[in-house]
Amino acid sequence: MAGTRVAVVTGSNKGIGFETCRQLAKNGITVILTARDENKGLAAVQKLKTENGFSDQAISFHPLDVSNPDTIASLAAFVKTRFGKLDILASFFILVLYHPI
């Protein structure tokens, strides 16, 4: 993968994260779309592939829950094994804190 830039986009099964994946892939960057919900993440990847003609090499999915250290470690191992590097990290997860008044 020499010369290929690799990006991880968190919280990217919809909204600004989803569009960020689209724009990065359109610019020749290999994208790893992440989401907590595997079904939603896989559906988002399929939608991007269908609507834009992206290949399996251009965009892929990996589950990630940023509050779960096991999924963070799994993603890191996946990136290291498959690509050997990470060039871009775009983080669009939402952290909701509940504090009663």
JSON list of C-alpha atoms in Angstrom, two decimals:
[
{"chain": "A", "resi": 1, "resn": "MET", "atom": "CA", "xyz": [0.00, 0.00, 0.00]},
{"chain": "A", "resi": 2, "resn": "ALA", "atom": "CA", "xyz": [2.94, 2.30, -0.56]},
{"chain": "A", "resi": 3, "resn": "GLY", "atom": "CA", "xyz": [1.75, 5.74, -1.57]},
{"chain": "A", "resi": 4, "resn": "THR", "atom": "CA", "xyz": [-1.85, 5.07, -0.54]},
{"chain": "A", "resi": 5, "resn": "ARG", "atom": "CA", "xyz": [-3.19, 7.22, 2.26]},
{"chain": "A", "resi": 6, "resn": "VAL", "atom": "CA", "xyz": [-5.40, 5.50, 4.84]},
{"chain": "A", "resi": 7, "resn": "ALA", "atom": "CA", "xyz": [-8.14, 7.17, 6.90]},
{"chain": "A", "resi": 8, "resn": "VAL", "atom": "CA", "xyz": [-10.28, 6.02, 9.80]},
{"chain": "A", "resi": 9, "resn": "VAL", "atom": "CA", "xyz": [-13.55, 7.92, 10.21]},
{"chain": "A", "resi": 10, "resn": "THR", "atom": "CA", "xyz": [-15.36, 7.35, 13.50]},
{"chain": "A", "resi": 11, "resn": "GLY", "atom": "CA", "xyz": [-19.12, 7.70, 13.89]},
{"chain": "A", "resi": 12, "resn": "SER", "atom": "CA", "xyz": [-19.47, 7.61, 10.14]},
{"chain": "A", "resi": 13, "resn": "ASN", "atom": "CA", "xyz": [-22.58, 5.59, 9.36]},
{"chain": "A", "resi": 14, "resn": "LYS", "atom": "CA", "xyz": [-24.54, 8.86, 8.85]},
{"chain": "A", "resi": 15, "resn": "GLY", "atom": "CA", "xyz": [-24.27, 12.63, 8.83]},
{"chain": "A", "resi": 16, "resn": "ILE", "atom": "CA", "xyz": [-21.01, 14.51, 8.55]},
{"chain": "A", "resi": 17, "resn": "GLY", "atom": "CA", "xyz": [-18.94, 11.38, 9.17]},
{"chain": "A", "resi": 18, "resn": "PHE", "atom": "CA", "xyz": [-20.68, 9.60, 6.28]},
{"chain": "A", "resi": 19, "resn": "GLU", "atom": "CA", "xyz": [-20.05, 12.53, 3.94]},
{"chain": "A", "resi": 20, "resn": "THR", "atom": "CA", "xyz": [-16.44, 12.73, 5.09]},
{"chain": "A", "resi": 21, "resn": "CYS", "atom": "CA", "xyz": [-16.01, 9.09, 4.04]},
{"chain": "A", "resi": 22, "resn": "ARG", "atom": "CA", "xyz": [-17.47, 9.89, 0.63]},
{"chain": "A", "resi": 23, "resn": "GLN", "atom": "CA", "xyz": [-15.18, 12.87, 0.07]},
{"chain": "A", "resi": 24, "resn": "LEU", "atom": "CA", "xyz": [-12.04, 11.10, 1.25]},
{"chain": "A", "resi": 25, "resn": "ALA", "atom": "CA", "xyz": [-12.71, 8.08, -0.97]},
{"chain": "A", "resi": 26, "resn": "LYS", "atom": "CA", "xyz": [-13.45, 10.36, -3.95]},
{"chain": "A", "resi": 27, "resn": "ASN", "atom": "CA", "xyz": [-10.00, 11.83, -3.42]},
{"chain": "A", "resi": 28, "resn": "GLY", "atom": "CA", "xyz": [-8.30, 8.44, -3.61]},
{"chain": "A", "resi": 29, "resn": "ILE", "atom": "CA", "xyz": [-7.87, 7.88, 0.12]},
{"chain": "A", "resi": 30, "resn": "THR", "atom": "CA", "xyz": [-8.55, 4.39, 1.47]},
{"chain": "A", "resi": 31, "resn": "VAL", "atom": "CA", "xyz": [-11.33, 4.76, 4.05]},
{"chain": "A", "resi": 32, "resn": "ILE", "atom": "CA", "xyz": [-12.26, 2.65, 7.05]},
{"chain": "A", "resi": 33, "resn": "LEU", "atom": "CA", "xyz": [-15.79, 3.61, 8.06]},
{"chain": "A", "resi": 34, "resn": "THR", "atom": "CA", "xyz": [-16.55, 2.84, 11.71]},
{"chain": "A", "resi": 35, "resn": "ALA", "atom": "CA", "xyz": [-19.72, 2.67, 13.76]},
{"chain": "A", "resi": 36, "resn": "ARG", "atom": "CA", "xyz": [-20.92, 1.04, 16.97]},
{"chain": "A", "resi": 37, "resn": "ASP", "atom": "CA", "xyz": [-23.78, -0.74, 15.19]},
{"chain": "A", "resi": 38, "resn": "GLU", "atom": "CA", "xyz": [-22.37, -3.26, 12.72]},
{"chain": "A", "resi": 39, "resn": "ASN", "atom": "CA", "xyz": [-25.57, -3.45, 10.63]},
{"chain": "A", "resi": 40, "resn": "LYS", "atom": "CA", "xyz": [-25.72, 0.33, 10.23]},
{"chain": "A", "resi": 41, "resn": "GLY", "atom": "CA", "xyz": [-22.02, 0.50, 9.43]},
{"chain": "A", "resi": 42, "resn": "LEU", "atom": "CA", "xyz": [-22.21, -2.22, 6.79]},
{"chain": "A", "resi": 43, "resn": "ALA", "atom": "CA", "xyz": [-25.30, -0.58, 5.27]},
{"chain": "A", "resi": 44, "resn": "ALA", "atom": "CA", "xyz": [-23.46, 2.75, 5.09]},
{"chain": "A", "resi": 45, "resn": "VAL", "atom": "CA", "xyz": [-20.49, 1.15, 3.32]},
{"chain": "A", "resi": 46, "resn": "GLN", "atom": "CA", "xyz": [-22.82, -0.59, 0.86]},
{"chain": "A", "resi": 47, "resn": "LYS", "atom": "CA", "xyz": [-24.63, 2.69, 0.17]},
{"chain": "A", "resi": 48, "resn": "LEU", "atom": "CA", "xyz": [-21.34, 4.47, -0.53]},
{"chain": "A", "resi": 49, "resn": "LYS", "atom": "CA", "xyz": [-20.20, 1.67, -2.83]},
{"chain": "A", "resi": 50, "resn": "THR", "atom": "CA", "xyz": [-23.52, 1.55, -4.71]},
{"chain": "A", "resi": 51, "resn": "GLU", "atom": "CA", "xyz": [-23.95, 5.30, -5.11]},
{"chain": "A", "resi": 52, "resn": "ASN", "atom": "CA", "xyz": [-20.32, 6.09, -5.93]},
{"chain": "A", "resi": 53, "resn": "GLY", "atom": "CA", "xyz": [-18.86, 2.93, -7.41]},
{"chain": "A", "resi": 54, "resn": "PHE", "atom": "CA", "xyz": [-16.20, 2.58, -4.71]},
{"chain": "A", "resi": 55, "resn": "SER", "atom": "CA", "xyz": [-14.35, -0.73, -4.61]},
{"chain": "A", "resi": 56, "resn": "ASP", "atom": "CA", "xyz": [-13.83, -2.97, -1.59]},
{"chain": "A", "resi": 57, "resn": "GLN", "atom": "CA", "xyz": [-10.27, -1.59, -1.46]},
{"chain": "A", "resi": 58, "resn": "ALA", "atom": "CA", "xyz": [-11.48, 2.03, -1.41]},
{"chain": "A", "resi": 59, "resn": "ILE", "atom": "CA", "xyz": [-13.85, 1.74, 1.54]},
{"chain": "A", "resi": 60, "resn": "SER", "atom": "CA", "xyz": [-14.41, -0.85, 4.23]},
{"chain": "A", "resi": 61, "resn": "PHE", "atom": "CA", "xyz": [-16.10, -1.20, 7.60]},
{"chain": "A", "resi": 62, "resn": "HIS", "atom": "CA", "xyz": [-14.77, -1.98, 11.05]},
{"chain": "A", "resi": 63, "resn": "PRO", "atom": "CA", "xyz": [-16.86, -1.91, 14.25]},
{"chain": "A", "resi": 64, "resn": "LEU", "atom": "CA", "xyz": [-15.82, 0.68, 16.81]},
{"chain": "A", "resi": 65, "resn": "ASP", "atom": "CA", "xyz": [-17.31, 1.83, 20.07]},
{"chain": "A", "resi": 66, "resn": "VAL", "atom": "CA", "xyz": [-14.97, 4.54, 21.36]},
{"chain": "A", "resi": 67, "resn": "SER", "atom": "CA", "xyz": [-16.05, 3.80, 24.93]},
{"chain": "A", "resi": 68, "resn": "ASN", "atom": "CA", "xyz": [-14.96, 0.15, 24.61]},
{"chain": "A", "resi": 69, "resn": "PRO", "atom": "CA", "xyz": [-11.18, -0.45, 24.81]},
{"chain": "A", "resi": 70, "resn": "ASP", "atom": "CA", "xyz": [-11.54, -3.88, 23.17]},
{"chain": "A", "resi": 71, "resn": "THR", "atom": "CA", "xyz": [-13.01, -2.41, 19.97]},
{"chain": "A", "resi": 72, "resn": "ILE", "atom": "CA", "xyz": [-10.33, 0.29, 19.93]},
{"chain": "A", "resi": 73, "resn": "ALA", "atom": "CA", "xyz": [-7.60, -2.35, 20.21]},
{"chain": "A", "resi": 74, "resn": "SER", "atom": "CA", "xyz": [-9.27, -4.45, 17.51]},
{"chain": "A", "resi": 75, "resn": "LEU", "atom": "CA", "xyz": [-9.39, -1.49, 15.12]},
{"chain": "A", "resi": 76, "resn": "ALA", "atom": "CA", "xyz": [-5.75, -0.62, 15.81]},
{"chain": "A", "resi": 77, "resn": "ALA", "atom": "CA", "xyz": [-4.68, -4.21, 15.12]},
{"chain": "A", "resi": 78, "resn": "PHE", "atom": "CA", "xyz": [-6.76, -4.27, 11.91]},
{"chain": "A", "resi": 79, "resn": "VAL", "atom": "CA", "xyz": [-5.19, -1.07, 10.62]},
{"chain": "A", "resi": 80, "resn": "LYS", "atom": "CA", "xyz": [-1.67, -2.20, 11.51]},
{"chain": "A", "resi": 81, "resn": "THR", "atom": "CA", "xyz": [-2.10, -5.64, 9.96]},
{"chain": "A", "resi": 82, "resn": "ARG", "atom": "CA", "xyz": [-3.93, -4.60, 6.80]},
{"chain": "A", "resi": 83, "resn": "PHE", "atom": "CA", "xyz": [-2.31, -1.24, 6.04]},
{"chain": "A", "resi": 84, "resn": "GLY", "atom": "CA", "xyz": [0.74, -0.87, 8.28]},
{"chain": "A", "resi": 85, "resn": "LYS", "atom": "CA", "xyz": [-0.07, 2.79, 8.92]},
{"chain": "A", "resi": 86, "resn": "LEU", "atom": "CA", "xyz": [-2.76, 5.38, 9.50]},
{"chain": "A", "resi": 87, "resn": "ASP", "atom": "CA", "xyz": [-2.56, 8.80, 7.85]},
{"chain": "A", "resi": 88, "resn": "ILE", "atom": "CA", "xyz": [-5.87, 10.42, 8.83]},
{"chain": "A", "resi": 89, "resn": "LEU", "atom": "CA", "xyz": [-8.14, 10.08, 11.84]},
{"chain": "A", "resi": 90, "resn": "ALA", "atom": "CA", "xyz": [-11.45, 11.93, 11.57]},
{"chain": "A", "resi": 91, "resn": "SER", "atom": "CA", "xyz": [-13.53, 11.60, 14.71]},
{"chain": "A", "resi": 92, "resn": "PHE", "atom": "CA", "xyz": [-17.27, 12.25, 14.58]},
{"chain": "A", "resi": 93, "resn": "PHE", "atom": "CA", "xyz": [-18.59, 10.22, 17.50]},
{"chain": "A", "resi": 94, "resn": "ILE", "atom": "CA", "xyz": [-21.11, 11.77, 19.84]},
{"chain": "A", "resi": 95, "resn": "LEU", "atom": "CA", "xyz": [-20.57, 11.60, 23.56]},
{"chain": "A", "resi": 96, "resn": "VAL", "atom": "CA", "xyz": [-23.74, 12.09, 25.53]},
{"chain": "A", "resi": 97, "resn": "LEU", "atom": "CA", "xyz": [-23.45, 12.84, 29.20]},
{"chain": "A", "resi": 98, "resn": "TYR", "atom": "CA", "xyz": [-26.52, 12.79, 31.37]},
{"chain": "A", "resi": 99, "resn": "HIS", "atom": "CA", "xyz": [-26.48, 14.90, 34.45]},
{"chain": "A", "resi": 100, "resn": "PRO", "atom": "CA", "xyz": [-29.77, 15.48, 36.23]},
{"chain": "A", "resi": 101, "resn": "ILE", "atom": "CA", "xyz": [-30.40, 18.97, 37.48]}
]
